[in-house]
CSV table of C-alpha atoms in Angstrom, one decimal:
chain,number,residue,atom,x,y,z
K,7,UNK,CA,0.0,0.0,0.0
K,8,UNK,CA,1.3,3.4,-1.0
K,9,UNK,CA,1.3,6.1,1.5
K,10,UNK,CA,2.1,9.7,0.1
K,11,UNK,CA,0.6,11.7,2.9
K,12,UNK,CA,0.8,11.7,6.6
K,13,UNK,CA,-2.9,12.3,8.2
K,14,UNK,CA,-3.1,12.2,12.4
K,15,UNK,CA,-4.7,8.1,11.8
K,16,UNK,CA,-1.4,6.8,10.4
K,17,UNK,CA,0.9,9.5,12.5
K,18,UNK,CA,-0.5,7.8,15.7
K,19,UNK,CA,0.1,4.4,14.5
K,20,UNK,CA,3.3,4.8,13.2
K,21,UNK,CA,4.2,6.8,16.7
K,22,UNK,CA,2.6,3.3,18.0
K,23,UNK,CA,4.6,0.4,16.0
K,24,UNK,CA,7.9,3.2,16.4
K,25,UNK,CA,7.6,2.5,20.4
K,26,UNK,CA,6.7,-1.0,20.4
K,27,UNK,CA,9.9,-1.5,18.0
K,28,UNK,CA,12.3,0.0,20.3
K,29,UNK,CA,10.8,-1.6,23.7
K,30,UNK,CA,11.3,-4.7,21.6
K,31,UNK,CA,15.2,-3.4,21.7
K,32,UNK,CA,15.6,-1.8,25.0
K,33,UNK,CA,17.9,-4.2,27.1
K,34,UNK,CA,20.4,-3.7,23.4
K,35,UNK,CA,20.2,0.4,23.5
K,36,UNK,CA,21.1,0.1,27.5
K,37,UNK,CA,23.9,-2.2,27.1
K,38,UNK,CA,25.6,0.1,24.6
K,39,UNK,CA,25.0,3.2,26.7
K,40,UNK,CA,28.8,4.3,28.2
K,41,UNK,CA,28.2,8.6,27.1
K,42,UNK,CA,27.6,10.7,28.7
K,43,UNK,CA,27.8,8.0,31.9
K,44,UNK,CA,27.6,4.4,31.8
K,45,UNK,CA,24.5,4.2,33.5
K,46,UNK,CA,22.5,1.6,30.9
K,47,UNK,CA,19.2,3.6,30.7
K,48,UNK,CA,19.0,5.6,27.5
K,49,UNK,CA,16.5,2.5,25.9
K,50,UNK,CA,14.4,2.9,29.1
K,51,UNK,CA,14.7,6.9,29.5
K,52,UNK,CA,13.7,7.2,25.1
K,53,UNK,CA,10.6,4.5,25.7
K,54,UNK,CA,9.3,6.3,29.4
K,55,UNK,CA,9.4,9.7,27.6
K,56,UNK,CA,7.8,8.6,24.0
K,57,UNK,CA,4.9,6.0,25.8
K,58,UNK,CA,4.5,9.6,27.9
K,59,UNK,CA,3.8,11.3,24.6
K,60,UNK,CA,1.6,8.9,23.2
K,61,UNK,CA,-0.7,7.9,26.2
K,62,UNK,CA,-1.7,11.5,25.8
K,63,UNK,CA,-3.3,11.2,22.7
K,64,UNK,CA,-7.0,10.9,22.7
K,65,UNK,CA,-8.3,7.4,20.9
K,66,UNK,CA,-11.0,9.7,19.3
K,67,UNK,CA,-8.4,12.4,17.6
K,68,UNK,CA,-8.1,11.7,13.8
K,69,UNK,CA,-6.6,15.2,12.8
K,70,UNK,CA,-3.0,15.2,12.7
K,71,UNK,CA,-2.3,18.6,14.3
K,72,UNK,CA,-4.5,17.8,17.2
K,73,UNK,CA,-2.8,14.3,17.5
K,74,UNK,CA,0.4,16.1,17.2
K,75,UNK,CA,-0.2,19.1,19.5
K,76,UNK,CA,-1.6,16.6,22.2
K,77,UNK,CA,1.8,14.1,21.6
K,78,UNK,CA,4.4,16.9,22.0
K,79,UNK,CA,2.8,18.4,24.8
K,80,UNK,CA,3.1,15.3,27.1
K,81,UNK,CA,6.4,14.4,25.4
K,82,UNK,CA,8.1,17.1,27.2
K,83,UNK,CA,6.6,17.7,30.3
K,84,UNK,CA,7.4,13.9,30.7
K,85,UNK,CA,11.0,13.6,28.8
K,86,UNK,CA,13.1,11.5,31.2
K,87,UNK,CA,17.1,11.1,31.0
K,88,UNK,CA,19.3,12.8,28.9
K,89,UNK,CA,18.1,11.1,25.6
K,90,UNK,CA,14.9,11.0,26.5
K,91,UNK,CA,15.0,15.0,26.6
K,92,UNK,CA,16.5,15.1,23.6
K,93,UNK,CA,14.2,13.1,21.6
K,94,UNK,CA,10.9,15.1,23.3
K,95,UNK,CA,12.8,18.2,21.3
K,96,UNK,CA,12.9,16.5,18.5
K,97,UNK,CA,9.4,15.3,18.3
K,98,UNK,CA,8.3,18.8,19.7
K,99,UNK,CA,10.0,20.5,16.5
K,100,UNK,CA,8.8,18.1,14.0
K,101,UNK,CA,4.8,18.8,15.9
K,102,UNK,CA,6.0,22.8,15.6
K,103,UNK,CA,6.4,22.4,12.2
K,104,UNK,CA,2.7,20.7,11.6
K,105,UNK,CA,1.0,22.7,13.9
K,106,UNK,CA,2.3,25.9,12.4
K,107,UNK,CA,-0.4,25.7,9.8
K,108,UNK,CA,-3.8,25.6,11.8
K,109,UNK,CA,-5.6,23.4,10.9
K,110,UNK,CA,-3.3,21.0,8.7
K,111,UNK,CA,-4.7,17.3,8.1
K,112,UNK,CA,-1.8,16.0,6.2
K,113,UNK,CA,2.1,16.0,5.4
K,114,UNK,CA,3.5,15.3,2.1
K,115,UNK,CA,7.5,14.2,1.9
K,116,UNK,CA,8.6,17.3,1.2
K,117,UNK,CA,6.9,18.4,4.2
K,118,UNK,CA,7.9,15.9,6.4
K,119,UNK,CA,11.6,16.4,5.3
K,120,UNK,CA,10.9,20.1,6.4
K,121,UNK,CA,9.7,18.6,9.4
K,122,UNK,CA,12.2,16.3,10.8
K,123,UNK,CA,14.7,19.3,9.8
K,124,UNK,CA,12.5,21.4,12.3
K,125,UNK,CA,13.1,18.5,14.8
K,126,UNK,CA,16.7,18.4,14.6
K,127,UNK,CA,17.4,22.3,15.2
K,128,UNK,CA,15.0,22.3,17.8
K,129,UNK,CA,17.6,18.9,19.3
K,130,UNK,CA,20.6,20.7,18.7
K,131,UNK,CA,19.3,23.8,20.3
K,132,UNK,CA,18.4,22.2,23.7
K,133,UNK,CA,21.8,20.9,24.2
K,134,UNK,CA,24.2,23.3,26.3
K,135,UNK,CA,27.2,21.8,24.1
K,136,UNK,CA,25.9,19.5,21.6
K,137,UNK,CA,28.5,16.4,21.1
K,138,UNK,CA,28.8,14.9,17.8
K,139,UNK,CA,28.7,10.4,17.7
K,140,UNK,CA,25.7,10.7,19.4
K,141,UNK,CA,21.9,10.9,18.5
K,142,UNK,CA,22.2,14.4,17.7
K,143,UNK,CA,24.5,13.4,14.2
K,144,UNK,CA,22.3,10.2,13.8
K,145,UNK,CA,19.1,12.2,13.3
K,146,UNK,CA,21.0,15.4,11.3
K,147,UNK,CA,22.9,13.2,8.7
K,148,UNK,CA,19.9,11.3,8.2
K,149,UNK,CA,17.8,14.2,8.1
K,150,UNK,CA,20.5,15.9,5.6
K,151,UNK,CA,20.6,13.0,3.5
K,152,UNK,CA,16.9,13.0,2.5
K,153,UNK,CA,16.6,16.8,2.3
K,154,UNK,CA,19.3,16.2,-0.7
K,155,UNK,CA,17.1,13.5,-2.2
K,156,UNK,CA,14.7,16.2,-2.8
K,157,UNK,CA,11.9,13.9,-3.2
K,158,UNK,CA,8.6,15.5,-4.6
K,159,UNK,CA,4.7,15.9,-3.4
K,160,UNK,CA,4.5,12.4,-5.3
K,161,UNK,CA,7.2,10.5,-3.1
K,162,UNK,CA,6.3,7.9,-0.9
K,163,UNK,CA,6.8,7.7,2.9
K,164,UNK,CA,8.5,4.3,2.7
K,165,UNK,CA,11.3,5.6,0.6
K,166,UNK,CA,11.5,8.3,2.8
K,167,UNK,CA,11.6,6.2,5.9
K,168,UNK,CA,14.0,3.5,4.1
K,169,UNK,CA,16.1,6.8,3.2
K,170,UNK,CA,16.6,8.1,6.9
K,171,UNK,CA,17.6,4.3,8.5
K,172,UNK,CA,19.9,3.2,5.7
K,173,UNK,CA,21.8,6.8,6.2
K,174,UNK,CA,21.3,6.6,10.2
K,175,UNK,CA,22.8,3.3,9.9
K,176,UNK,CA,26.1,5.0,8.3
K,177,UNK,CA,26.1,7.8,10.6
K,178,UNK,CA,26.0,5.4,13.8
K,179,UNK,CA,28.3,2.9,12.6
K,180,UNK,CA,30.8,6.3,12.4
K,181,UNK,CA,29.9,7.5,15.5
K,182,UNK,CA,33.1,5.8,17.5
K,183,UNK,CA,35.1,7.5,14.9
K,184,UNK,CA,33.7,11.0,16.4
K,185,UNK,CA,33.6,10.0,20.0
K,186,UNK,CA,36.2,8.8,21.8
K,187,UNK,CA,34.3,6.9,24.3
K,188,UNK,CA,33.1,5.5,22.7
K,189,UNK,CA,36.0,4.0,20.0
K,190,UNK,CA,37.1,2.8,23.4
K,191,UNK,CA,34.2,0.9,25.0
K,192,UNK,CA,34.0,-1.1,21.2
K,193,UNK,CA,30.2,0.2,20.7
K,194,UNK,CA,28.0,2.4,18.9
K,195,UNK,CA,26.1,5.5,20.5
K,196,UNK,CA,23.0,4.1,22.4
K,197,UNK,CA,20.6,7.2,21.6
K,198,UNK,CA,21.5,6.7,18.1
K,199,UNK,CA,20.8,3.0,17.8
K,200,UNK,CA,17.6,3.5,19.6
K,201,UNK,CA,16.4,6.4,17.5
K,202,UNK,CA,17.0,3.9,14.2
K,203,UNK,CA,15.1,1.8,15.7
K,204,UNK,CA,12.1,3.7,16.6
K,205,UNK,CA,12.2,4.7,12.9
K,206,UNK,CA,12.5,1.0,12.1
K,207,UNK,CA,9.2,0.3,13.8
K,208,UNK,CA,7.5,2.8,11.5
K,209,UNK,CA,8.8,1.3,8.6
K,210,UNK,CA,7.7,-2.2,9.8
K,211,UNK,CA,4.0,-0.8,10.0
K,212,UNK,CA,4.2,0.9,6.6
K,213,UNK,CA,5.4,-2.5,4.9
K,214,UNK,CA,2.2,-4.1,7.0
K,215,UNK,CA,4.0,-6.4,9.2
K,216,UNK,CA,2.7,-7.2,12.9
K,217,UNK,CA,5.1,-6.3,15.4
K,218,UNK,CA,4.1,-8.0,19.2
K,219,UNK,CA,5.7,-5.2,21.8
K,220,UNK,CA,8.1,-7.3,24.2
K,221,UNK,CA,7.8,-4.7,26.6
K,222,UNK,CA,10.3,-3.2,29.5
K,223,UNK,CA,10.5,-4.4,32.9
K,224,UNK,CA,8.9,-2.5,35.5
K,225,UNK,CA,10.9,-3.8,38.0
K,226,UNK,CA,13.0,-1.5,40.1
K,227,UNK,CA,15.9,-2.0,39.7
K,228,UNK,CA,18.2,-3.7,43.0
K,229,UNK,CA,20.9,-1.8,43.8
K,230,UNK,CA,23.5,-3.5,46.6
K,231,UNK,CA,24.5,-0.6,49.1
K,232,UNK,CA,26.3,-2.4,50.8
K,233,UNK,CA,29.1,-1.5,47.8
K,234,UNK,CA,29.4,1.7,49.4
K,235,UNK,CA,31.8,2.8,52.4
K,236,UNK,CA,33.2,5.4,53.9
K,237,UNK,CA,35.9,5.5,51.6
K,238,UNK,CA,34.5,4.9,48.3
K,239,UNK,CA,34.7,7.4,45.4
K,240,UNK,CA,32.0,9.3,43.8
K,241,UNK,CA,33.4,9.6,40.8
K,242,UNK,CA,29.8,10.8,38.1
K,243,UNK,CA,27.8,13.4,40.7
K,244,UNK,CA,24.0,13.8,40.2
K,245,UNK,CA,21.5,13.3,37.2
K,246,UNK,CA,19.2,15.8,38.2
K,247,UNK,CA,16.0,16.7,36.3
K,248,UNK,CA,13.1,18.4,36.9
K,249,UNK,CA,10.0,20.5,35.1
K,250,UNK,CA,9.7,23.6,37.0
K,251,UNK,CA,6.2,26.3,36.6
K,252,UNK,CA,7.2,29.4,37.0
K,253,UNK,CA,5.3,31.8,39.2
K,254,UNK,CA,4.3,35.2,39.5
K,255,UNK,CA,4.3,35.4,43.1
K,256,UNK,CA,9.0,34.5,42.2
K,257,UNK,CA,11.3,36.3,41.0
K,258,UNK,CA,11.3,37.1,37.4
K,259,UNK,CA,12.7,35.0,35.0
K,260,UNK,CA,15.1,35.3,32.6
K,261,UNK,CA,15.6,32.1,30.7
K,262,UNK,CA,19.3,33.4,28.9
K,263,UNK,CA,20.8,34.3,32.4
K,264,UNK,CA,19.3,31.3,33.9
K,265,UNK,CA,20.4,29.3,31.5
K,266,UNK,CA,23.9,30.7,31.5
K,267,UNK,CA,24.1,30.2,35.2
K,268,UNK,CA,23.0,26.4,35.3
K,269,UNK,CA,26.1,26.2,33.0
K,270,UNK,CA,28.5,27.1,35.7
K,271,UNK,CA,27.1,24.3,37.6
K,272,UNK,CA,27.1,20.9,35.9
K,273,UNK,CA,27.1,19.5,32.0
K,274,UNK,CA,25.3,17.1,29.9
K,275,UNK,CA,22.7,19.6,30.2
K,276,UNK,CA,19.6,19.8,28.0
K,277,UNK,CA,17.2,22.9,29.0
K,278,UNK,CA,13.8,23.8,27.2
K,279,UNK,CA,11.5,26.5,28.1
K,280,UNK,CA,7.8,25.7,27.4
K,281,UNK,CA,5.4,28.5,27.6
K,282,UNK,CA,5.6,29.2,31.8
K,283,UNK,CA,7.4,25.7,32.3
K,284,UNK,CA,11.2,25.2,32.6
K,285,UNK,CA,12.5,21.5,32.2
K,286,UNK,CA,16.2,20.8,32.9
K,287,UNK,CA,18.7,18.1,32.7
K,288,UNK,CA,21.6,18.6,34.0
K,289,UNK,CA,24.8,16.1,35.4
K,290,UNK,CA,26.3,18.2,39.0
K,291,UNK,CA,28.1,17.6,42.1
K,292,UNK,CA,26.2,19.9,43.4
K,293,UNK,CA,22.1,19.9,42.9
K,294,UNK,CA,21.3,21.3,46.0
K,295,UNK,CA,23.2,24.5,43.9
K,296,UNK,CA,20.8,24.2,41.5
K,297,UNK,CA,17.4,23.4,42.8
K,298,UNK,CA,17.8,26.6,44.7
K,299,UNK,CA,18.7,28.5,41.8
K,300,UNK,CA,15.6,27.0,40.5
K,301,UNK,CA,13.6,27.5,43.3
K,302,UNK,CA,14.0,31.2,43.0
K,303,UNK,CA,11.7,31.4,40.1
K,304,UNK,CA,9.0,29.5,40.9
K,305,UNK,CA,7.7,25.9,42.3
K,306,UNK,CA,8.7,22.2,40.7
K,307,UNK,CA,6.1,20.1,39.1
K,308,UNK,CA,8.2,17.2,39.3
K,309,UNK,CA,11.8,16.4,40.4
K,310,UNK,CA,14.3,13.5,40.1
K,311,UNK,CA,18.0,13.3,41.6
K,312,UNK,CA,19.8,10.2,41.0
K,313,UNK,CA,23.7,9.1,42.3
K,314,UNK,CA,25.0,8.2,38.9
K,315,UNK,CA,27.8,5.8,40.7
């Protein structure tokens, strides 16, 4: 079957079939996770944030700027991990880009190419210091590649899709060649291997295959305590992360002086601000630093401080 537009029906299925294909993965994408810590979460953190996004949609929404204004929305707010973050930014530029035109029912190729390059500045944009051998150049050499293709209002979206993976394929196996850690850990970047296969999933529906979702454990994980003494080194700090709503009743908030302050005060960040909202990631030795810088401006909707050793 030929699909040369993208209406909200197949958007939300092929957002469906591109989750289920990467839970299917997830225990791969965290093995390969060693940037920007070794922690073995980035499948888990992508899956949390895009099942987020999608359990937002309505079952009765059929337009596609509606579907994509309600999946962006809880993408976000709900992005978990530093991955995870980065993929709610790209999904939320590609949903910018179709919700620009009120009312829009459908995407041709060209318009999903314009898209998914939305997606990718909005990526690169919410990273502090965007490193390249991760996700980031998976999605932009991909996204690059088909933008030369210049495929026409005629093109299918399975060309398109088969496009994007075979160059994302090339771009991750390269990624050890950009990235020192990970040349020296002998594997390819996690985000990138998951986002391929998130894309994968879509194609798989396209081509009409059934795809059974494996799933992820919801088991917490077990961690042994005992490990830890006295005189045991700390060696990775604090993943801290957390979705702050700004008040009136705080001081006023300036997002380019907050956002060069957080700097000071950890990496691996990735910072969006979303209408009155603030959501930060951010790797620190010191988060008690930065909840109260946060806490100046306002109150947190949720928060999340993990000892990444």
């Amino acid at each position: 079957m030929a699909y040369r537009q993208l209406d909200g029906v197949l958007f939300r299925d092929l957002m469906d079939y591109g989750i289920r294909n990467l839970s299917n993965h997830c225990e791969e994408v965290n093995a390969l996770n060693v940037f920007p810590v070794p922690d073995g979460d980035t499948g888990t953190n992508m899956i949390t944030t895009l099942r987020n996004g999608y359990g937002a949609v309505k079952a009765e929404s059929t337009l596609l700027y509606d579907i994509a204004r309600q999946f962006s929305g809880a993408l976000v707010y709900g992005a978990r991990g530093n991955s995870g973050v980065i993929v709610s930014q790209f999904f939320k530029g590609v949903c910018e880009y179709i919700c620009a035109v009120d009312g829009r029912e459908q995407l041709n190729c060209p318009e999903l190419t314009e898209a998914l390059r939305k997606g990718v500045s909005y990526a690169y944009d919410s990273v502090s210091h965007p490193t390249e051998g991760t996700i980031l150049t998976v999605m932009r050499e991909a996204t690059e590649y088909i933008e030369k293709s210049n495929m026409g209002e005629g093109s299918d979206i399975s060309d398109l899709l088969r496009l994007f993976i075979n160059r994302a394929r090339i771009s991750l196996e390269n990624t050890p060649n950009l990235l020192p850690t990970l040349k020296q850990a002998g594997v390819v970047d996690s985000g990138g291997i998951g986002i391929i296969y998130f894309f994968e999933g879509m194609q798989r529906y396209i081509n009409g295959e059934t795809l059974d979702e494996v799933g992820v454990s919801t088991s917490a994980e077990v961690i042994d305590y005992s490990k830890f003494s006295r005189e045991s080194r700390f060696e990775f700090g604090y993943c801290t992360e957390f979705l702050l709503q700004l008040t009136d009743a705080a001081e006023p908030f300036d997002s380019d002086a907050f956002k060069k302050k957080i700097e000071t005060l950890g990496d691996s960040i990735v910072y969006s601000l979303e209408g009155d909202k603030v959501k930060l990631h951010i790797h620190s030795r010191t988060p008690e630093v930065i909840l109260a810088e946060a806490h100046r401006y306002g109150e947190f909707l949720s928060l999340k401080i993990e000892n990444m050793s």
